[in-house]
PDB file of C-alpha atoms and ligand atoms in Angstrom:
ATOM      1  CA  UNK A 144     -31.817  -7.483 -23.967  1.00 67.00           C
ATOM      2  CA  UNK A 145     -31.889  -8.612 -19.968  1.00 83.00           C
ATOM      3  CA  UNK A 146     -28.652 -10.329 -20.292  1.00 85.00           C
ATOM      4  CA  UNK A 147     -27.061  -6.534 -21.346  1.00 88.00           C
ATOM      5  CA  UNK A 148     -29.273  -4.882 -18.352  1.00 91.00           C
ATOM      6  CA  UNK A 149     -28.043  -7.554 -15.978  1.00 91.00           C
ATOM      7  CA  UNK A 150     -24.285  -7.500 -16.877  1.00 89.00           C
ATOM      8  CA  UNK A 151     -24.615  -3.534 -17.128  1.00 91.00           C
ATOM      9  CA  UNK A 152     -25.802  -2.968 -13.509  1.00 91.00           C
ATOM     10  CA  UNK A 153     -22.888  -5.740 -12.455  1.00 87.00           C
ATOM     11  CA  UNK A 154     -20.471  -3.366 -13.995  1.00 86.00           C
ATOM     12  CA  UNK A 155     -21.934  -0.294 -12.486  1.00 86.00           C
ATOM     13  CA  UNK A 156     -21.903  -2.155  -8.946  1.00 85.00           C
ATOM     14  CA  UNK A 157     -18.017  -3.321  -9.817  1.00 80.00           C
ATOM     15  CA  UNK A 158     -16.915   0.302 -10.337  1.00 79.00           C
ATOM     16  CA  UNK A 159     -17.891   1.182  -6.700  1.00 79.00           C
ATOM     17  CA  UNK A 160     -14.720  -0.753  -5.149  1.00 73.00           C
ATOM     18  CA  UNK A 161     -13.218  -0.022  -8.141  1.00 73.00           C
ATOM     19  CA  UNK A 162     -13.438   3.912  -8.305  1.00 76.00           C
ATOM     20  CA  UNK A 163     -13.299   4.856  -4.458  1.00 74.00           C
ATOM     21  CA  UNK A 164     -11.240   2.346  -2.577  1.00 69.00           C
ATOM     22  CA  UNK A 165      -7.862   3.683  -1.442  1.00 62.00           C
ATOM     23  CA  UNK A 166      -6.260   1.355  -2.954  1.00 61.00           C
ATOM     24  CA  UNK A 167      -7.474   1.347  -6.443  1.00 63.00           C
ATOM     25  CA  UNK A 168      -5.990   5.031  -6.650  1.00 68.00           C
ATOM     26  CA  UNK A 169      -2.432   3.317  -7.770  1.00 69.00           C
ATOM     27  CA  UNK A 170      -4.925   2.547 -11.253  1.00 76.00           C
ATOM     28  CA  UNK A 171      -4.771   6.002 -13.042  1.00 80.00           C
ATOM     29  CA  UNK A 172      -8.233   7.217 -13.723  1.00 83.00           C
ATOM     30  CA  UNK A 173      -8.271   7.512 -17.416  1.00 87.00           C
ATOM     31  CA  UNK A 174      -7.447   3.457 -17.387  1.00 86.00           C
ATOM     32  CA  UNK A 175     -10.582   2.957 -15.180  1.00 84.00           C
ATOM     33  CA  UNK A 176     -12.529   4.970 -17.084  1.00 88.00           C
ATOM     34  CA  UNK A 177     -11.727   3.381 -20.311  1.00 91.00           C
ATOM     35  CA  UNK A 178     -12.040  -0.248 -19.067  1.00 90.00           C
ATOM     36  CA  UNK A 179     -15.379   0.583 -17.977  1.00 89.00           C
ATOM     37  CA  UNK A 180     -16.444   2.027 -21.271  1.00 92.00           C
ATOM     38  CA  UNK A 181     -15.059  -0.513 -22.990  1.00 94.00           C
ATOM     39  CA  UNK A 182     -16.674  -3.322 -21.330  1.00 92.00           C
ATOM     40  CA  UNK A 183     -20.422  -1.084 -21.592  1.00 92.00           C
ATOM     41  CA  UNK A 184     -19.547  -0.691 -24.978  1.00 94.00           C
ATOM     42  CA  UNK A 185     -18.963  -4.261 -25.860  1.00 94.00           C
ATOM     43  CA  UNK A 186     -22.222  -5.486 -24.104  1.00 93.00           C
ATOM     44  CA  UNK A 187     -23.784  -3.246 -26.035  1.00 93.00           C
ATOM     45  CA  UNK A 188     -22.534  -3.970 -28.952  1.00 93.00           C
ATOM     46  CA  UNK A 189     -22.821  -7.586 -28.827  1.00 92.00           C
ATOM     47  CA  UNK A 190     -26.030  -7.103 -28.063  1.00 91.00           C
ATOM     48  CA  UNK A 191     -27.177  -4.955 -30.977  1.00 91.00           C
ATOM     49  CA  UNK A 192     -25.282  -7.965 -33.356  1.00 89.00           C
ATOM     50  CA  UNK A 193     -26.814 -10.364 -31.561  1.00 88.00           C
ATOM     51  CA  UNK A 194     -30.148  -9.140 -32.440  1.00 86.00           C
ATOM     52  CA  UNK A 195     -29.168  -8.280 -35.684  1.00 85.00           C
ATOM     53  CA  UNK A 196     -27.490 -11.796 -36.540  1.00 77.00           C
ATOM     54  CA  UNK A 197     -28.558 -13.852 -34.247  1.00 72.00           C
ATOM     55  CA  UNK A 198     -26.982 -17.007 -32.194  1.00 67.00           C
ATOM     56  CA  UNK A 199     -24.780 -17.600 -35.094  1.00 70.00           C
ATOM     57  CA  UNK A 200     -23.572 -13.628 -35.342  1.00 81.00           C
ATOM     58  CA  UNK A 201     -19.832 -14.296 -35.669  1.00 89.00           C
ATOM     59  CA  UNK A 202     -18.799 -10.125 -34.931  1.00 89.00           C
ATOM     60  CA  UNK A 203     -21.528 -11.029 -31.596  1.00 89.00           C
ATOM     61  CA  UNK A 204     -19.784 -14.096 -30.429  1.00 90.00           C
ATOM     62  CA  UNK A 205     -16.132 -12.275 -30.866  1.00 92.00           C
ATOM     63  CA  UNK A 206     -17.907  -8.930 -29.096  1.00 92.00           C
ATOM     64  CA  UNK A 207     -18.917 -11.386 -26.265  1.00 91.00           C
ATOM     65  CA  UNK A 208     -15.404 -13.629 -25.739  1.00 94.00           C
ATOM     66  CA  UNK A 209     -13.669  -9.911 -25.100  1.00 94.00           C
ATOM     67  CA  UNK A 210     -16.740  -8.810 -22.818  1.00 94.00           C
ATOM     68  CA  UNK A 211     -15.981 -11.883 -20.728  1.00 93.00           C
ATOM     69  CA  UNK A 212     -12.063 -11.658 -20.670  1.00 94.00           C
ATOM     70  CA  UNK A 213     -12.673  -7.745 -19.798  1.00 92.00           C
ATOM     71  CA  UNK A 214     -14.853  -8.571 -16.975  1.00 91.00           C
ATOM     72  CA  UNK A 215     -13.993 -11.936 -15.728  1.00 91.00           C
ATOM     73  CA  UNK A 216     -10.115 -11.641 -16.268  1.00 93.00           C
ATOM     74  CA  UNK A 217      -9.301  -7.740 -15.286  1.00 89.00           C
ATOM     75  CA  UNK A 218     -12.628  -5.844 -13.659  1.00 87.00           C
ATOM     76  CA  UNK A 219     -13.770  -8.443 -11.705  1.00 87.00           C
ATOM     77  CA  UNK A 220     -10.444  -9.512  -9.848  1.00 88.00           C
ATOM     78  CA  UNK A 221      -9.349  -5.777  -9.464  1.00 84.00           C
ATOM     79  CA  UNK A 222     -12.645  -4.645  -8.132  1.00 81.00           C
ATOM     80  CA  UNK A 223     -12.696  -7.615  -5.623  1.00 83.00           C
ATOM     81  CA  UNK A 224      -8.795  -7.227  -4.455  1.00 81.00           C
ATOM     82  CA  UNK A 225      -9.818  -3.243  -3.972  1.00 79.00           C
ATOM     83  CA  UNK A 226     -12.408  -3.984  -1.820  1.00 80.00           C
ATOM     84  CA  UNK A 227     -10.298  -6.527  -0.208  1.00 82.00           C
ATOM     85  CA  UNK A 228      -7.640  -4.386   0.541  1.00 79.00           C
ATOM     86  CA  UNK A 229      -9.205  -1.283   1.336  1.00 78.00           C
ATOM     87  CA  UNK A 230     -10.955  -3.368   3.972  1.00 80.00           C
ATOM     88  CA  UNK A 231      -7.549  -4.569   5.368  1.00 77.00           C
ATOM     89  CA  UNK A 232      -6.379  -0.966   5.172  1.00 76.00           C
ATOM     90  CA  UNK A 233      -9.054   0.559   7.496  1.00 76.00           C
ATOM     91  CA  UNK A 234      -7.621   2.521  10.322  1.00 73.00           C
ATOM     92  CA  UNK A 235      -7.084   0.417  13.870  1.00 75.00           C
ATOM     93  CA  UNK A 236      -6.810   2.363  17.076  1.00 80.00           C
ATOM     94  CA  UNK A 237      -3.235   1.924  18.369  1.00 91.00           C
ATOM     95  CA  UNK A 238      -1.836   4.250  20.577  1.00 93.00           C
ATOM     96  CA  UNK A 239       1.245   5.587  20.381  1.00 95.00           C
ATOM     97  CA  UNK A 240       3.986   3.507  22.309  1.00 96.00           C
ATOM     98  CA  UNK A 241       7.335   4.610  23.548  1.00 96.00           C
ATOM     99  CA  UNK A 242      10.274   2.666  23.620  1.00 96.00           C
ATOM    100  CA  UNK A 243      13.532   3.751  25.667  1.00 91.00           C
ATOM    101  CA  UNK A 244      14.128   6.343  28.920  1.00 84.00           C
ATOM    102  CA  UNK A 245      12.359   9.063  28.856  1.00 80.00           C
ATOM    103  CA  UNK A 246      15.243  10.873  30.326  1.00 80.00           C
ATOM    104  CA  UNK A 247      16.964  10.404  27.066  1.00 78.00           C
ATOM    105  CA  UNK A 248      17.016  14.320  25.425  1.00 80.00           C
ATOM    106  CA  UNK A 249      16.738  12.777  21.999  1.00 92.00           C
ATOM    107  CA  UNK A 250      13.825  11.350  20.197  1.00 95.00           C
ATOM    108  CA  UNK A 251      12.833   9.279  17.154  1.00 97.00           C
ATOM    109  CA  UNK A 252       9.303   9.072  15.820  1.00 98.00           C
ATOM    110  CA  UNK A 253       8.277   5.626  13.723  1.00 98.00           C
ATOM    111  CA  UNK A 254       5.053   6.277  11.689  1.00 98.00           C
ATOM    112  CA  UNK A 255       4.065   2.705  10.853  1.00 97.00           C
ATOM    113  CA  UNK A 256       0.664   0.931   8.956  1.00 95.00           C
ATOM    114  CA  UNK A 257       0.996  -2.021  11.156  1.00 94.00           C
ATOM    115  CA  UNK A 258      -0.681  -4.520   8.427  1.00 92.00           C
ATOM    116  CA  UNK A 259      -2.683  -7.595   9.181  1.00 90.00           C
ATOM    117  CA  UNK A 260      -0.059  -9.744  11.145  1.00 93.00           C
ATOM    118  CA  UNK A 261       2.540  -9.015  14.294  1.00 95.00           C
ATOM    119  CA  UNK A 262       5.385  -9.074  11.569  1.00 97.00           C
ATOM    120  CA  UNK A 263       5.856  -5.471  10.951  1.00 97.00           C
ATOM    121  CA  UNK A 264       5.088  -4.211  14.652  1.00 97.00           C
ATOM    122  CA  UNK A 265       7.490  -6.742  15.791  1.00 97.00           C
ATOM    123  CA  UNK A 266      10.156  -5.412  13.773  1.00 98.00           C
ATOM    124  CA  UNK A 267       9.507  -2.037  14.558  1.00 98.00           C
ATOM    125  CA  UNK A 268       9.501  -3.033  18.390  1.00 98.00           C
ATOM    126  CA  UNK A 269      12.934  -4.893  17.780  1.00 98.00           C
ATOM    127  CA  UNK A 270      14.614  -1.911  15.912  1.00 98.00           C
ATOM    128  CA  UNK A 271      13.371   0.745  18.597  1.00 97.00           C
ATOM    129  CA  UNK A 272      14.637  -1.584  21.499  1.00 97.00           C
ATOM    130  CA  UNK A 273      18.248  -1.134  19.808  1.00 97.00           C
ATOM    131  CA  UNK A 274      18.327   2.220  19.048  1.00 96.00           C
ATOM    132  CA  UNK A 275      17.010   3.286  22.501  1.00 96.00           C
ATOM    133  CA  UNK A 276      20.153   1.613  23.815  1.00 94.00           C
ATOM    134  CA  UNK A 277      22.197   4.656  22.527  1.00 93.00           C
ATOM    135  CA  UNK A 278      20.300   6.802  24.521  1.00 91.00           C
ATOM    136  CA  UNK A 279      17.242   7.822  22.247  1.00 95.00           C
ATOM    137  CA  UNK A 280      13.622   7.625  23.449  1.00 96.00           C
ATOM    138  CA  UNK A 281      11.389   6.023  20.046  1.00 97.00           C
ATOM    139  CA  UNK A 282       8.009   6.377  19.912  1.00 97.00           C
ATOM    140  CA  UNK A 283       5.922   4.637  17.564  1.00 98.00           C
ATOM    141  CA  UNK A 284       2.696   6.360  15.902  1.00 97.00           C
ATOM    142  CA  UNK A 285       0.332   4.347  13.898  1.00 96.00           C
ATOM    143  CA  UNK A 286      -0.732   6.179  10.864  1.00 94.00           C
ATOM    144  CA  UNK A 287      -3.666   7.599  10.474  1.00 88.00           C
ATOM    145  CA  UNK A 288      -5.943  10.551   9.319  1.00 86.00           C
ATOM    146  CA  UNK A 289      -6.167  11.707  12.743  1.00 88.00           C
ATOM    147  CA  UNK A 290      -2.479  11.369  13.320  1.00 93.00           C
ATOM    148  CA  UNK A 291      -1.111  15.267  14.135  1.00 91.00           C
ATOM    149  CA  UNK A 292       2.629  15.328  15.354  1.00 94.00           C
ATOM    150  CA  UNK A 293       5.008  17.889  15.347  1.00 94.00           C
ATOM    151  CA  UNK A 294       7.678  16.509  13.514  1.00 94.00           C
ATOM    152  CA  UNK A 295      10.548  18.875  14.148  1.00 93.00           C
ATOM    153  CA  UNK A 296      10.783  17.685  17.451  1.00 93.00           C
ATOM    154  CA  UNK A 297      11.784  14.529  16.564  1.00 95.00           C
ATOM    155  CA  UNK A 298      16.014  13.977  16.011  1.00 96.00           C
ATOM    156  CA  UNK A 299      14.668  11.052  12.883  1.00 97.00           C
ATOM    157  CA  UNK A 300      11.602  10.099  11.530  1.00 98.00           C
ATOM    158  CA  UNK A 301      11.307   6.618  10.410  1.00 98.00           C
ATOM    159  CA  UNK A 302       8.269   5.387   8.129  1.00 98.00           C
ATOM    160  CA  UNK A 303       7.209   1.743   7.903  1.00 98.00           C
ATOM    161  CA  UNK A 304       4.630  -0.109   6.287  1.00 97.00           C
ATOM    162  CA  UNK A 305       3.815  -3.747   4.919  1.00 96.00           C
ATOM    163  CA  UNK A 306       4.702  -4.011   0.999  1.00 95.00           C
ATOM    164  CA  UNK A 307       1.266  -4.608  -0.930  1.00 91.00           C
ATOM    165  CA  UNK A 308       1.042  -4.960  -4.527  1.00 84.00           C
ATOM    166  CA  UNK A 309       4.550  -3.470  -4.168  1.00 90.00           C
ATOM    167  CA  UNK A 310       3.605  -0.334  -2.529  1.00 90.00           C
ATOM    168  CA  UNK A 311       3.336   0.862   1.140  1.00 94.00           C
ATOM    169  CA  UNK A 312      -0.041   0.839   2.814  1.00 91.00           C
ATOM    170  CA  UNK A 313      -1.894   4.300   1.754  1.00 89.00           C
ATOM    171  CA  UNK A 314      -2.832   5.667   5.222  1.00 91.00           C
ATOM    172  CA  UNK A 315       1.157   6.145   5.782  1.00 94.00           C
ATOM    173  CA  UNK A 316       1.173   7.455   2.232  1.00 94.00           C
ATOM    174  CA  UNK A 317      -1.722   9.908   2.771  1.00 92.00           C
ATOM    175  CA  UNK A 318       0.389  10.966   5.987  1.00 95.00           C
ATOM    176  CA  UNK A 319       3.871  11.374   4.122  1.00 96.00           C
ATOM    177  CA  UNK A 320       1.549  13.803   1.562  1.00 94.00           C
ATOM    178  CA  UNK A 321       0.290  16.288   4.065  1.00 93.00           C
ATOM    179  CA  UNK A 322       3.615  16.896   5.641  1.00 94.00           C
ATOM    180  CA  UNK A 323       6.244  18.612   5.602  1.00 91.00           C
ATOM    181  CA  UNK A 324       9.439  16.797   5.677  1.00 95.00           C
ATOM    182  CA  UNK A 325      11.937  19.840   4.730  1.00 94.00           C
ATOM    183  CA  UNK A 326      15.344  19.374   6.727  1.00 90.00           C
ATOM    184  CA  UNK A 327      14.218  16.192   8.386  1.00 96.00           C
ATOM    185  CA  UNK A 328      16.257  13.336   8.778  1.00 97.00           C
ATOM    186  CA  UNK A 329      14.464  10.013   6.828  1.00 98.00           C
ATOM    187  CA  UNK A 330      14.409   6.472   7.014  1.00 98.00           C
ATOM    188  CA  UNK A 331      12.299   3.957   5.788  1.00 98.00           C
ATOM    189  CA  UNK A 332      11.578   0.455   6.806  1.00 98.00           C
ATOM    190  CA  UNK A 333       9.323  -1.854   4.841  1.00 98.00           C
ATOM    191  CA  UNK A 334       8.030  -5.403   5.422  1.00 98.00           C
ATOM    192  CA  UNK A 335       7.404  -7.850   2.945  1.00 97.00           C
ATOM    193  CA  UNK A 336       7.384 -11.625   1.466  1.00 95.00           C
ATOM    194  CA  UNK A 337       9.613 -10.799  -1.576  1.00 88.00           C
ATOM    195  CA  UNK A 338      13.319 -10.734  -1.350  1.00 92.00           C
ATOM    196  CA  UNK A 339      13.840 -10.010  -5.086  1.00 93.00           C
ATOM    197  CA  UNK A 340      12.116  -6.569  -4.819  1.00 94.00           C
ATOM    198  CA  UNK A 341      14.237  -5.186  -1.655  1.00 95.00           C
ATOM    199  CA  UNK A 342      15.803  -2.639  -3.971  1.00 95.00           C
ATOM    200  CA  UNK A 343      12.734  -1.332  -5.905  1.00 96.00           C
ATOM    201  CA  UNK A 344      10.365  -1.074  -2.657  1.00 97.00           C
ATOM    202  CA  UNK A 345      12.664   0.813  -0.913  1.00 97.00           C
ATOM    203  CA  UNK A 346      13.595   3.135  -3.520  1.00 97.00           C
ATOM    204  CA  UNK A 347       9.949   3.759  -4.397  1.00 96.00           C
ATOM    205  CA  UNK A 348       8.681   4.337  -0.757  1.00 97.00           C
ATOM    206  CA  UNK A 349      12.110   6.762  -0.434  1.00 98.00           C
ATOM    207  CA  UNK A 350      10.712   8.511  -3.468  1.00 97.00           C
ATOM    208  CA  UNK A 351       7.581   9.726  -1.856  1.00 97.00           C
ATOM    209  CA  UNK A 352       9.939  10.937   1.319  1.00 97.00           C
ATOM    210  CA  UNK A 353      12.209  12.848  -1.134  1.00 97.00           C
ATOM    211  CA  UNK A 354       9.164  14.334  -3.080  1.00 96.00           C
ATOM    212  CA  UNK A 355       8.452  16.179   0.323  1.00 96.00           C
ATOM    213  CA  UNK A 356      12.177  17.083   0.632  1.00 95.00           C
ATOM    214  CA  UNK A 357      12.751  14.514   3.704  1.00 96.00           C
ATOM    215  CA  UNK A 358      16.468  13.422   3.826  1.00 97.00           C
ATOM    216  CA  UNK A 359      16.996   9.502   3.848  1.00 97.00           C
ATOM    217  CA  UNK A 360      19.657   8.318   5.975  1.00 97.00           C
ATOM    218  CA  UNK A 361      18.688   4.832   5.954  1.00 97.00           C
ATOM    219  CA  UNK A 362      16.259   2.042   3.962  1.00 97.00           C
ATOM    220  CA  UNK A 363      15.313  -1.571   4.342  1.00 98.00           C
ATOM    221  CA  UNK A 364      13.130  -4.499   4.304  1.00 98.00           C
ATOM    222  CA  UNK A 365      12.410  -7.335   6.611  1.00 98.00           C
ATOM    223  CA  UNK A 366      11.650 -10.123   4.938  1.00 98.00           C
ATOM    224  CA  UNK A 367       8.765 -12.432   6.676  1.00 97.00           C
ATOM    225  CA  UNK A 368      10.032 -15.857   5.332  1.00 96.00           C
ATOM    226  CA  UNK A 369      13.948 -14.667   6.824  1.00 95.00           C
ATOM    227  CA  UNK A 370      14.939 -17.044   9.794  1.00 96.00           C
ATOM    228  CA  UNK A 371      14.604 -15.685  13.656  1.00 96.00           C
ATOM    229  CA  UNK A 372      18.328 -15.278  13.511  1.00 97.00           C
ATOM    230  CA  UNK A 373      19.145 -13.436  10.450  1.00 97.00           C
ATOM    231  CA  UNK A 374      15.711 -10.979  11.187  1.00 97.00           C
ATOM    232  CA  UNK A 375      17.383 -10.476  14.365  1.00 97.00           C
ATOM    233  CA  UNK A 376      21.003  -9.767  12.887  1.00 97.00           C
ATOM    234  CA  UNK A 377      19.603  -7.533   9.944  1.00 98.00           C
ATOM    235  CA  UNK A 378      17.452  -5.154  12.758  1.00 98.00           C
ATOM    236  CA  UNK A 379      21.124  -4.726  14.598  1.00 97.00           C
ATOM    237  CA  UNK A 380      22.846  -3.825  11.576  1.00 98.00           C
ATOM    238  CA  UNK A 381      20.342  -1.587  10.205  1.00 98.00           C
ATOM    239  CA  UNK A 382      20.070   0.200  13.681  1.00 97.00           C
ATOM    240  CA  UNK A 383      23.729   0.310  13.590  1.00 97.00           C
ATOM    241  CA  UNK A 384      23.716   1.997  10.229  1.00 97.00           C
ATOM    242  CA  UNK A 385      21.197   4.829  11.390  1.00 97.00           C
ATOM    243  CA  UNK A 386      22.750   5.583  14.481  1.00 96.00           C
ATOM    244  CA  UNK A 387      26.214   6.410  12.292  1.00 95.00           C
ATOM    245  CA  UNK A 388      24.121   8.672  10.662  1.00 94.00           C
ATOM    246  CA  UNK A 389      22.398  10.266  12.997  1.00 89.00           C
TER     247      UNK A 389
HETATM  248  C1  FMN B 420      -2.543  -8.405  -0.840  1.00 88.80           C
HETATM  249  C2  FMN B 420      -0.926  -8.714  -0.074  1.00 88.80           C
HETATM  250  C3  FMN B 420      -0.118  -8.245  -1.117  1.00 88.80           C
HETATM  251  C4  FMN B 420       1.213  -8.329  -0.691  1.00 88.80           C
HETATM  252  N1  FMN B 420       2.009  -7.809  -1.953  1.00 88.80           N
HETATM  253  C5  FMN B 420       3.447  -8.055  -1.651  1.00 88.80           C
HETATM  254  C6  FMN B 420       4.446  -7.302  -2.213  1.00 88.80           C
HETATM  255  O1  FMN B 420       3.568  -6.618  -3.386  1.00 88.80           O
HETATM  256  N2  FMN B 420       5.914  -7.458  -2.170  1.00 88.80           N
HETATM  257  C7  FMN B 420       6.112  -8.193  -0.910  1.00 88.80           C
HETATM  258  O2  FMN B 420       7.623  -8.355  -0.733  1.00 88.80           O
HETATM  259  N3  FMN B 420       5.371  -8.451   0.216  1.00 88.80           N
HETATM  260  C8  FMN B 420       3.945  -8.484   0.087  1.00 88.80           C
HETATM  261  N4  FMN B 420       2.792  -8.895   0.583  1.00 88.80           N
HETATM  262  C9  FMN B 420       3.386  -9.552   2.052  1.00 88.80           C
HETATM  263  C10 FMN B 420       3.277  -8.862   3.042  1.00 88.80           C
HETATM  264  O3  FMN B 420       4.051  -7.510   2.809  1.00 88.80           O
HETATM  265  C11 FMN B 420       4.091  -9.293   4.332  1.00 88.80           C
HETATM  266  O4  FMN B 420       3.252 -10.152   4.687  1.00 88.80           O
HETATM  267  C12 FMN B 420       4.501  -8.369   5.409  1.00 88.80           C
HETATM  268  O5  FMN B 420       5.564  -8.096   5.659  1.00 88.80           O
HETATM  269  C13 FMN B 420       3.789  -8.602   6.369  1.00 88.80           C
HETATM  270  O6  FMN B 420       2.071  -7.716   6.387  1.00 88.80           O
HETATM  271  P1  FMN B 420       0.691  -8.026   6.949  1.00 88.80           P
HETATM  272  O7  FMN B 420       0.761  -8.278   8.455  1.00 88.80           O
HETATM  273  O8  FMN B 420       0.064  -7.302   6.426  1.00 88.80           O
HETATM  274  O9  FMN B 420       0.550  -9.846   6.552  1.00 88.80           O
HETATM  275  C14 FMN B 420       1.711  -8.741   0.069  1.00 88.80           C
HETATM  276  C15 FMN B 420       0.592  -9.038   1.456  1.00 88.80           C
HETATM  277  C16 FMN B 420      -0.705  -9.163   1.009  1.00 88.80           C
HETATM  278  C17 FMN B 420      -2.092 -10.051   1.994  1.00 88.80           C
END
């Protein structure tokens, strides 16, 4: 009985990151509830069969094996992963950064999530400098719940984020979702380690923007393992593509 009570408490504690963190929202609520109800039911059914049949009861053993599988292979890694990612996703207080001349009449905004390393910010600065050479002023805004900018003031808006587990970071997604992008030209800049998922990741991010009626004029994902000269070349090519469409 103590075993069941202790595990019930552990399952409920695991539920905290699982249900409240930003990252875990990509798991449908029905799936989360099912996993927790299944785990607690298996645990208590095991306890009942164990009491009835003792240590050798086959059903009690099978229920315990399924319970351990659910806890250690599914719920614990997902709960721990959600907790870690929500720590990584906490907002950083980064002031807006302007690249290009103040004399430029047209401005381009890039709203971004910086990620953990310098990679995303480095890509954005190089891209912004390339764009600025064409007489634009580029302003980089770190996405956060307090960020309020008039998107209509920009000639175009870039949305940039590292990809984690196939998704853009929640602070940027929240920013997209709480803004109206109707008639605004938008572009997507992703960074990530996975070359093979470039099309899927950029299409997924573009879809979020299109759902808010934004018009996609370009999308690209920059890969952390690319050689420096390849990366610079890819950024240059992307800025050229954007300038042509503006
Ligand atoms: C927890 C975690 C999950 C990640 N998932 C992906 C992924 O699904 N696809 C991908 O291309 N890169 C993935 N990456 C790599 C990051 O996108 C890459 O490091 C990023 O471009 C730079 O972000 P960072 O500054 O936060 O490291 C992941 C990185 C971390 C830490």
